[in-house]
Amino acid sequence: MNLILLGAPGAGKGTQGELLKKRLGIPTISTGNMLREAIRNGTQIGMKAKQYMDNGMLVPDDVVLDIVRERVSREDCRNGFILDGFPRTIAQGESLEQMGIHIDHVISIEIDDHVIEDRMTGRRVCGKCGASYHIVANPPKTDGICDECGGELHIRADDALETVHRRLVIYHQETEALKGFYEDLGKLRLVEGDVPIEEAHRSILKVIGA
C-alpha cells in the first residue's frame, strides 16, 4: 500500500507515519528527515536546502524530486511506502504521477492553526534517527532521549514561532490545494487531527481499510 500523509506542519504526520510504519510493515519516507540528514552530512544538496529550511521556505522541487525518486526505488519500498512531506505542491503531485508511482490513499490530517502553534513549542526531534516526540502529547520514556535509538532530542530551528507562522502561510498558499488535486483523483481521505494520537491512528486505519 502506497500512502501520502498531508497536513499542516505540526499536524502529526511524523507521529502517525511511525505508527503506520509499525502497523503496515512499510517504510515511512520523510523528505524533511532526508534533507536534514544531508544538511548534517554537509552534502551539496544539504547546503542548498539549508538556506530554505532555516527560513521556513519550501525546498525547490528539483532537489526534493531527486531524493524521492531514489528513495522509492529501493528494495524496502517494494511492498509499499508512506510519504511524509511530499508532495507539497500541485506541481510535485503531478510530477509524482508522471513518475508512474501509484498512490492508493492520500490522508489529510485536519487541524486548526492555533492548535498547530501550541503543538510546535513542545515538539522534540531525534538528531540521530529523526523520530518525533512531544513533551505533553507523546513524551519519550526518558527526558531528552529518543526511545528508538538513544539519540539526543532537540528543538528544530524551523519550530520557532516566527518560522511556524511562515510555514503555515506557505502551507495554505501552496500545499492545501493538493487536497482538491487528490480529491479529483478519488484518493483523498480526511481525518480529524485535534484528537488523541491513538484515536487519530484508528481513524486513519479505518479510512484506508487496514
Coordinates of N, CA and C in Angstrom, one line a residue:
M1 N 0.8 -1.2 0.0 CA 0.0 0.0 0.0 C 0.9 1.2 0.0
N2 N 0.7 2.1 -1.0 CA 1.4 3.4 -1.1 C 0.5 4.5 -0.5
L3 N 1.0 5.2 0.5 CA 0.3 6.3 1.1 C 1.0 7.6 1.1
I4 N 0.2 8.7 1.1 CA 0.7 10.1 1.3 C 0.0 10.6 2.5
L5 N 0.9 11.3 3.4 CA 0.3 12.0 4.6 C 0.4 13.5 4.3
L6 N -0.8 14.1 4.3 CA -0.9 15.6 4.1 C -1.3 16.2 5.4
G7 N -1.0 17.5 5.5 CA -1.4 18.2 6.7 C -0.4 19.4 7.0
A8 N -0.9 20.4 7.7 CA 0.0 21.5 8.1 C 1.2 21.0 8.9
P9 N 2.3 21.8 8.9 CA 3.4 21.5 9.7 C 3.0 21.4 11.2
G10 N 3.3 20.3 11.9 CA 2.9 20.1 13.2 C 1.5 19.4 13.4
A11 N 0.9 18.9 12.3 CA -0.4 18.3 12.4 C -0.3 16.9 12.9
G12 N 0.9 16.3 13.0 CA 1.1 15.0 13.5 C 1.4 13.9 12.4
K13 N 1.9 14.4 11.2 CA 2.2 13.5 10.2 C 3.4 12.5 10.6
G14 N 4.4 13.1 11.2 CA 5.5 12.3 11.6 C 5.1 11.2 12.6
T15 N 4.3 11.5 13.6 CA 3.9 10.6 14.6 C 3.0 9.5 14.0
Q16 N 2.1 9.9 13.1 CA 1.2 8.9 12.5 C 1.9 8.1 11.5
G17 N 2.9 8.7 10.9 CA 3.7 7.9 9.9 C 4.5 6.8 10.6
E18 N 5.0 7.0 11.8 CA 5.7 6.0 12.6 C 4.8 4.9 13.0
L19 N 3.6 5.2 13.4 CA 2.6 4.2 13.8 C 2.2 3.4 12.6
L20 N 2.0 4.0 11.5 CA 1.6 3.3 10.3 C 2.7 2.4 9.8
K21 N 3.9 2.8 9.9 CA 5.1 2.0 9.6 C 5.1 0.7 10.4
K22 N 4.9 0.8 11.7 CA 4.9 -0.4 12.5 C 3.7 -1.3 12.2
R23 N 2.5 -0.7 12.0 CA 1.3 -1.5 11.7 C 1.3 -2.2 10.4
L24 N 1.8 -1.5 9.3 CA 1.7 -2.0 8.0 C 3.0 -2.6 7.5
G25 N 4.1 -2.4 8.2 CA 5.4 -3.0 7.8 C 6.0 -2.4 6.6
I26 N 5.8 -1.1 6.3 CA 6.3 -0.5 5.2 C 7.1 0.8 5.7
P27 N 8.1 1.3 4.9 CA 8.9 2.4 5.4 C 8.2 3.7 5.3
T28 N 8.4 4.6 6.2 CA 8.0 6.0 6.2 C 9.1 6.8 5.6
I29 N 8.8 7.5 4.5 CA 9.8 8.3 3.8 C 9.5 9.8 4.1
S30 N 10.3 10.4 4.9 CA 10.1 11.8 5.3 C 11.2 12.6 4.5
T31 N 10.7 13.4 3.6 CA 11.7 14.2 2.8 C 12.4 15.2 3.8
G32 N 11.7 15.7 4.8 CA 12.3 16.6 5.8 C 13.5 15.9 6.5
N33 N 13.3 14.7 6.9 CA 14.3 14.0 7.6 C 15.5 13.7 6.7
M34 N 15.2 13.4 5.4 CA 16.3 13.1 4.5 C 17.1 14.4 4.2
L35 N 16.4 15.5 4.1 CA 17.1 16.8 3.8 C 17.9 17.2 5.0
R36 N 17.4 17.0 6.3 CA 18.1 17.3 7.5 C 19.4 16.5 7.6
E37 N 19.3 15.2 7.2 CA 20.4 14.3 7.2 C 21.5 14.8 6.3
A38 N 21.1 15.3 5.1 CA 22.0 15.8 4.1 C 22.7 17.1 4.6
I39 N 21.9 17.9 5.4 CA 22.5 19.1 6.0 C 23.6 18.7 7.0
R40 N 23.2 17.7 7.9 CA 24.2 17.3 8.9 C 25.5 16.8 8.3
N41 N 25.3 16.1 7.1 CA 26.5 15.5 6.5 C 27.2 16.5 5.6
G42 N 26.7 17.7 5.5 CA 27.3 18.7 4.7 C 27.4 18.5 3.2
T43 N 26.4 17.7 2.7 CA 26.4 17.4 1.2 C 25.9 18.7 0.4
Q44 N 26.1 18.6 -0.9 CA 25.8 19.7 -1.7 C 24.3 20.0 -1.7
I45 N 23.5 18.9 -1.7 CA 22.0 19.1 -1.6 C 21.6 19.7 -0.3
G46 N 22.3 19.2 0.8 CA 22.0 19.7 2.1 C 22.3 21.1 2.3
M47 N 23.4 21.6 1.8 CA 23.7 23.0 1.9 C 22.7 23.9 1.1
K48 N 22.3 23.4 -0.1 CA 21.4 24.1 -0.9 C 20.0 24.2 -0.2
A49 N 19.7 23.1 0.5 CA 18.4 23.1 1.2 C 18.3 23.9 2.4
K50 N 19.5 24.0 3.1 CA 19.5 24.6 4.4 C 19.0 26.1 4.4
Q51 N 19.4 26.8 3.4 CA 19.0 28.2 3.4 C 17.5 28.4 3.3
Y52 N 16.8 27.4 2.6 CA 15.4 27.5 2.5 C 14.7 27.0 3.8
M53 N 15.2 25.9 4.4 CA 14.5 25.3 5.5 C 14.7 26.2 6.8
D54 N 15.8 26.9 6.9 CA 16.0 27.7 8.1 C 15.1 28.9 8.1
N55 N 14.6 29.3 6.9 CA 13.6 30.4 6.8 C 12.2 30.0 6.6
G56 N 11.9 28.7 6.8 CA 10.6 28.2 6.7 C 10.1 28.1 5.3
M57 N 11.0 28.1 4.3 CA 10.6 28.1 2.9 C 10.6 26.7 2.4
L58 N 9.9 26.5 1.3 CA 9.9 25.2 0.6 C 11.2 25.0 -0.2
V59 N 11.8 23.8 0.0 CA 13.0 23.4 -0.8 C 12.5 23.2 -2.3
P60 N 13.4 23.7 -3.3 CA 13.0 23.6 -4.7 C 12.6 22.2 -5.1
D61 N 11.7 22.1 -6.0 CA 11.2 20.8 -6.5 C 12.3 19.9 -7.0
D62 N 13.2 20.4 -7.8 CA 14.2 19.5 -8.4 C 15.0 18.8 -7.3
V63 N 15.3 19.5 -6.2 CA 16.1 18.9 -5.1 C 15.3 17.7 -4.4
V64 N 14.0 18.0 -4.1 CA 13.2 17.1 -3.4 C 12.9 15.9 -4.3
L65 N 12.6 16.1 -5.6 CA 12.2 15.1 -6.5 C 13.4 14.1 -6.7
D66 N 14.6 14.6 -6.8 CA 15.8 13.7 -6.9 C 15.9 12.8 -5.7
I67 N 15.6 13.3 -4.5 CA 15.7 12.5 -3.3 C 14.6 11.4 -3.3
V68 N 13.4 11.8 -3.6 CA 12.2 10.9 -3.5 C 12.4 9.8 -4.6
R69 N 12.7 10.2 -5.8 CA 12.9 9.2 -6.9 C 13.9 8.1 -6.5
E70 N 15.0 8.5 -5.9 CA 16.0 7.5 -5.5 C 15.4 6.6 -4.4
R71 N 14.8 7.2 -3.4 CA 14.3 6.5 -2.2 C 13.3 5.5 -2.5
V72 N 12.3 5.8 -3.3 CA 11.2 4.8 -3.6 C 11.6 3.7 -4.5
S73 N 12.8 3.8 -5.1 CA 13.3 2.7 -5.9 C 14.0 1.6 -5.1
R74 N 14.2 1.9 -3.8 CA 15.0 0.9 -3.0 C 14.1 -0.3 -2.7
E75 N 14.8 -1.4 -2.4 CA 14.1 -2.7 -2.2 C 13.1 -2.7 -1.1
D76 N 13.3 -1.9 0.0 CA 12.4 -1.9 1.1 C 11.1 -1.2 0.8
C77 N 11.0 -0.6 -0.4 CA 9.7 0.0 -0.8 C 8.9 -0.9 -1.7
R78 N 9.4 -2.1 -2.0 CA 8.7 -2.9 -2.9 C 7.3 -3.2 -2.6
N79 N 7.0 -3.4 -1.3 CA 5.6 -3.7 -0.8 C 4.8 -2.5 -0.4
G80 N 5.4 -1.3 -0.6 CA 4.7 -0.1 -0.2 C 5.5 0.9 0.5
F81 N 5.0 2.1 0.7 CA 5.7 3.2 1.5 C 4.7 4.2 1.9
I82 N 5.2 5.1 2.8 CA 4.4 6.2 3.3 C 5.2 7.5 3.1
L83 N 4.7 8.4 2.3 CA 5.3 9.7 2.0 C 4.9 10.7 3.0
D84 N 5.8 11.3 3.7 CA 5.5 12.4 4.7 C 6.3 13.6 4.3
G85 N 5.6 14.7 3.9 CA 6.3 15.9 3.5 C 6.5 16.0 2.0
F86 N 5.9 15.1 1.2 CA 6.0 15.1 -0.2 C 4.7 14.4 -0.8
P87 N 4.0 15.0 -1.8 CA 4.3 16.3 -2.4 C 3.8 17.4 -1.5
R88 N 4.3 18.6 -1.8 CA 3.9 19.8 -1.1 C 3.2 20.8 -2.0
T89 N 3.3 20.6 -3.3 CA 2.7 21.5 -4.3 C 2.0 20.6 -5.3
I90 N 1.1 21.3 -6.1 CA 0.4 20.5 -7.2 C 1.4 20.1 -8.2
A91 N 2.4 20.9 -8.5 CA 3.4 20.6 -9.4 C 4.2 19.3 -9.0
Q92 N 4.5 19.2 -7.7 CA 5.1 18.0 -7.2 C 4.2 16.8 -7.3
G93 N 2.9 17.0 -7.0 CA 1.9 15.9 -7.2 C 1.8 15.4 -8.6
E94 N 1.8 16.4 -9.5 CA 1.8 16.0 -11.0 C 3.0 15.3 -11.3
S95 N 4.2 15.7 -10.8 CA 5.5 15.0 -11.1 C 5.5 13.6 -10.6
L96 N 4.9 13.4 -9.4 CA 4.8 12.1 -8.8 C 4.0 11.1 -9.7
E97 N 2.9 11.7 -10.3 CA 2.0 10.9 -11.2 C 2.8 10.6 -12.5
Q98 N 3.6 11.6 -13.0 CA 4.3 11.4 -14.2 C 5.5 10.4 -14.0
M99 N 5.9 10.2 -12.8 CA 7.0 9.2 -12.5 C 6.4 7.8 -12.5
G100 N 5.1 7.7 -12.6 CA 4.5 6.4 -12.6 C 4.4 5.7 -11.3
I101 N 4.4 6.5 -10.2 CA 4.3 5.9 -8.9 C 2.8 5.9 -8.4
H102 N 2.3 4.7 -8.3 CA 0.9 4.6 -7.9 C 0.7 4.9 -6.4
I103 N -0.3 5.8 -6.1 CA -0.7 6.1 -4.7 C -2.1 5.6 -4.5
D104 N -2.2 4.8 -3.4 CA -3.5 4.3 -3.0 C -4.4 5.2 -2.3
H105 N -3.9 5.9 -1.2 CA -4.7 6.8 -0.4 C -3.8 8.0 0.0
V106 N -4.5 9.2 0.0 CA -3.9 10.4 0.5 C -4.6 10.8 1.7
I107 N -4.0 10.8 2.9 CA -4.6 11.1 4.2 C -4.3 12.5 4.6
S108 N -5.3 13.3 4.7 CA -5.1 14.7 5.1 C -5.5 14.8 6.6
I109 N -4.6 15.2 7.4 CA -4.8 15.4 8.9 C -5.3 16.8 9.1
E110 N -6.5 17.0 9.5 CA -7.1 18.3 9.6 C -7.0 18.9 11.0
I111 N -6.5 20.1 11.1 CA -6.2 20.7 12.4 C -6.1 22.2 12.2
D112 N -6.6 23.0 13.2 CA -6.6 24.5 13.2 C -5.2 25.0 13.4
D113 N -5.0 26.2 12.9 CA -3.6 26.8 13.0 C -3.2 27.1 14.5
H114 N -4.2 27.6 15.3 CA -3.8 27.9 16.7 C -3.4 26.7 17.4
V115 N -4.0 25.5 17.1 CA -3.5 24.3 17.7 C -2.1 23.9 17.3
I116 N -1.9 24.1 16.0 CA -0.5 23.8 15.5 C 0.5 24.6 16.2
E117 N 0.3 25.9 16.4 CA 1.3 26.8 17.1 C 1.5 26.3 18.5
D118 N 0.5 25.9 19.2 CA 0.7 25.3 20.6 C 1.5 24.1 20.6
R119 N 1.3 23.2 19.6 CA 2.0 22.0 19.5 C 3.5 22.1 19.2
M120 N 3.8 23.1 18.4 CA 5.2 23.2 17.9 C 6.1 23.6 19.1
T121 N 5.6 24.3 20.0 CA 6.5 24.7 21.1 C 7.0 23.5 22.0
G122 N 6.2 22.4 21.9 CA 6.6 21.2 22.7 C 7.2 20.1 21.9
R123 N 7.4 20.3 20.6 CA 7.9 19.2 19.7 C 9.4 19.1 20.0
R124 N 9.8 17.8 20.0 CA 11.2 17.4 20.1 C 11.5 16.4 19.0
V125 N 12.7 16.5 18.4 CA 13.1 15.6 17.3 C 14.4 15.0 17.6
C126 N 14.6 13.7 17.3 CA 15.9 13.0 17.5 C 16.8 13.4 16.4
G127 N 18.0 13.9 16.9 CA 19.0 14.3 15.9 C 19.7 13.2 15.2
K128 N 19.5 12.0 15.6 CA 20.1 10.8 15.0 C 19.2 10.1 14.0
C129 N 18.0 9.7 14.5 CA 17.1 8.9 13.6 C 15.9 9.7 13.0
G130 N 15.7 10.9 13.6 CA 14.6 11.8 13.1 C 13.2 11.5 13.7
A131 N 13.1 10.6 14.7 CA 11.9 10.3 15.4 C 11.3 11.5 16.1
S132 N 10.0 11.7 16.0 CA 9.3 12.9 16.6 C 8.6 12.6 17.9
Y133 N 8.7 13.5 18.8 CA 8.1 13.4 20.1 C 7.4 14.7 20.5
H134 N 6.6 14.7 21.5 CA 6.0 16.0 22.1 C 6.1 15.8 23.6
I135 N 6.5 16.9 24.3 CA 6.7 16.8 25.7 C 5.4 16.6 26.5
V136 N 4.2 16.8 25.9 CA 3.0 16.6 26.5 C 2.2 15.4 25.9
A137 N 2.0 15.5 24.6 CA 1.2 14.5 23.9 C 1.9 13.2 23.6
N138 N 3.2 13.2 23.4 CA 3.9 11.9 23.1 C 5.3 12.0 23.6
P139 N 5.5 12.1 24.9 CA 6.8 12.2 25.5 C 7.7 11.0 25.4
P140 N 9.0 11.1 25.3 CA 9.9 10.0 25.3 C 9.9 9.4 26.7
K141 N 10.3 8.1 26.8 CA 10.4 7.4 28.1 C 11.4 8.1 29.1
T142 N 12.5 8.6 28.5 CA 13.5 9.3 29.2 C 13.6 10.7 28.7
D143 N 13.5 11.7 29.5 CA 13.5 13.1 29.0 C 14.8 13.4 28.2
G144 N 14.5 13.9 27.0 CA 15.6 14.3 26.1 C 16.3 13.2 25.4
I145 N 15.8 11.9 25.5 CA 16.5 10.8 24.9 C 15.5 10.1 24.0
C146 N 15.9 9.7 22.8 CA 15.0 9.0 21.8 C 14.8 7.6 22.3
D147 N 13.5 7.1 22.3 CA 13.2 5.7 22.6 C 13.7 4.8 21.6
E148 N 13.8 5.2 20.3 CA 14.1 4.2 19.2 C 15.6 3.9 19.2
C149 N 16.5 5.0 19.3 CA 17.9 4.8 19.0 C 18.8 5.4 20.2
G150 N 18.2 6.0 21.2 CA 19.0 6.6 22.2 C 19.7 7.9 21.9
G151 N 19.3 8.5 20.7 CA 19.9 9.8 20.3 C 19.3 10.9 21.2
E152 N 20.0 12.1 21.1 CA 19.6 13.2 21.8 C 18.4 14.0 21.1
L153 N 17.4 14.4 21.9 CA 16.3 15.1 21.3 C 16.6 16.6 21.4
H154 N 16.1 17.3 20.4 CA 16.3 18.8 20.3 C 15.1 19.5 19.7
I155 N 15.1 20.8 19.8 CA 14.0 21.6 19.2 C 14.6 22.1 17.8
R156 N 13.9 21.8 16.8 CA 14.4 22.2 15.4 C 14.3 23.7 15.3
A157 N 15.2 24.3 14.5 CA 15.2 25.7 14.3 C 13.9 26.2 13.5
D158 N 13.4 25.3 12.7 CA 12.2 25.7 12.0 C 10.9 25.5 12.8
D159 N 11.0 25.2 14.1 CA 9.9 25.2 15.0 C 9.7 26.5 15.8
A160 N 10.6 27.4 15.6 CA 10.5 28.7 16.2 C 9.2 29.4 15.8
L161 N 8.5 30.1 16.7 CA 7.2 30.6 16.4 C 7.1 31.4 15.1
E162 N 8.1 32.3 14.9 CA 8.0 33.2 13.7 C 8.1 32.3 12.4
T163 N 8.9 31.2 12.5 CA 9.1 30.3 11.4 C 7.8 29.5 11.2
V164 N 7.2 29.1 12.3 CA 5.9 28.4 12.2 C 4.9 29.2 11.5
H165 N 4.8 30.5 11.8 CA 3.8 31.3 11.1 C 4.1 31.3 9.6
R166 N 5.3 31.5 9.2 CA 5.7 31.5 7.8 C 5.3 30.2 7.1
R167 N 5.6 29.1 7.8 CA 5.3 27.8 7.3 C 3.8 27.5 7.1
L168 N 3.0 28.0 8.0 CA 1.6 27.9 7.9 C 1.0 28.7 6.7
V169 N 1.6 29.9 6.5 CA 1.2 30.7 5.4 C 1.5 29.9 4.1
I170 N 2.7 29.4 4.0 CA 3.1 28.6 2.8 C 2.2 27.4 2.6
Y171 N 1.9 26.7 3.7 CA 1.0 25.5 3.6 C -0.3 25.9 3.0
H172 N -0.9 27.0 3.5 CA -2.2 27.4 3.0 C -2.2 27.9 1.5
Q173 N -1.1 28.5 1.2 CA -0.9 29.0 -0.2 C -0.5 28.0 -1.2
E174 N 0.3 27.0 -0.8 CA 0.9 26.1 -1.7 C 0.4 24.7 -1.6
T175 N 0.4 24.1 -0.4 CA 0.1 22.7 -0.2 C -1.3 22.3 0.0
E176 N -2.1 23.2 0.6 CA -3.5 22.9 0.8 C -4.3 22.6 -0.5
A177 N -3.9 23.2 -1.6 CA -4.5 22.9 -2.8 C -4.4 21.5 -3.3
L178 N -3.5 20.7 -2.7 CA -3.3 19.3 -3.1 C -4.5 18.5 -2.7
K179 N -5.3 19.0 -1.7 CA -6.5 18.3 -1.3 C -7.5 18.2 -2.5
G180 N -7.6 19.3 -3.2 CA -8.5 19.3 -4.3 C -8.0 18.4 -5.4
F181 N -6.6 18.5 -5.6 CA -6.0 17.6 -6.7 C -6.2 16.2 -6.4
Y182 N -6.1 15.7 -5.2 CA -6.2 14.3 -4.9 C -7.7 13.9 -4.7
E183 N -8.5 14.9 -4.4 CA -10.0 14.6 -4.3 C -10.5 14.3 -5.7
D184 N -10.0 15.0 -6.7 CA -10.4 14.8 -8.1 C -10.0 13.4 -8.6
L185 N -8.9 12.9 -8.0 CA -8.4 11.6 -8.4 C -9.0 10.5 -7.5
G186 N -9.9 10.9 -6.6 CA -10.6 9.9 -5.8 C -9.8 9.2 -4.7
K187 N -8.7 9.9 -4.3 CA -7.8 9.3 -3.3 C -7.7 10.0 -2.0
L188 N -8.4 11.1 -1.8 CA -8.3 11.9 -0.6 C -9.1 11.3 0.5
R189 N -8.5 11.2 1.7 CA -9.2 10.8 2.9 C -8.9 11.8 4.0
L190 N -10.0 12.4 4.6 CA -9.9 13.4 5.6 C -10.0 12.8 7.0
V191 N -9.0 13.2 7.9 CA -9.0 12.6 9.3 C -8.8 13.8 10.3
E192 N -9.6 13.8 11.3 CA -9.5 14.9 12.4 C -8.2 14.7 13.1
G193 N -7.4 15.8 13.2 CA -6.1 15.7 13.9 C -6.1 16.2 15.3
D194 N -7.1 17.0 15.7 CA -7.1 17.6 17.0 C -7.8 16.6 18.0
V195 N -7.2 15.4 18.1 CA -7.7 14.3 18.9 C -6.5 13.6 19.5
P196 N -6.7 12.7 20.5 CA -5.6 11.9 20.9 C -4.9 11.1 19.8
I197 N -3.6 10.9 19.9 CA -2.9 10.2 18.9 C -3.5 8.9 18.5
E198 N -3.9 8.0 19.4 CA -4.4 6.7 19.1 C -5.7 6.8 18.4
E199 N -6.5 7.8 18.8 CA -7.8 8.0 18.1 C -7.6 8.4 16.6
A200 N -6.7 9.3 16.4 CA -6.4 9.7 15.0 C -5.9 8.5 14.2
H201 N -5.0 7.6 14.9 CA -4.5 6.5 14.2 C -5.6 5.5 13.8
R202 N -6.5 5.3 14.7 CA -7.7 4.4 14.4 C -8.5 4.9 13.2
S203 N -8.7 6.2 13.2 CA -9.4 6.8 12.1 C -8.7 6.6 10.8
I204 N -7.4 6.7 10.8 CA -6.6 6.5 9.6 C -6.7 5.1 9.1
L205 N -6.6 4.1 10.0 CA -6.7 2.7 9.6 C -8.0 2.4 9.0
K206 N -9.1 3.1 9.6 CA -10.4 2.9 9.1 C -10.6 3.4 7.6
V207 N -10.1 4.6 7.4 CA -10.3 5.2 6.0 C -9.5 4.5 4.9
I208 N -8.4 3.8 5.3 CA -7.6 3.1 4.3 C -7.9 1.6 4.3
G209 N -8.8 1.2 5.2 CA -9.2 -0.2 5.2 C -8.2 -1.2 5.7
A210 N -7.4 -0.7 6.7 CA -6.3 -1.6 7.2 C -6.7 -2.1 8.6

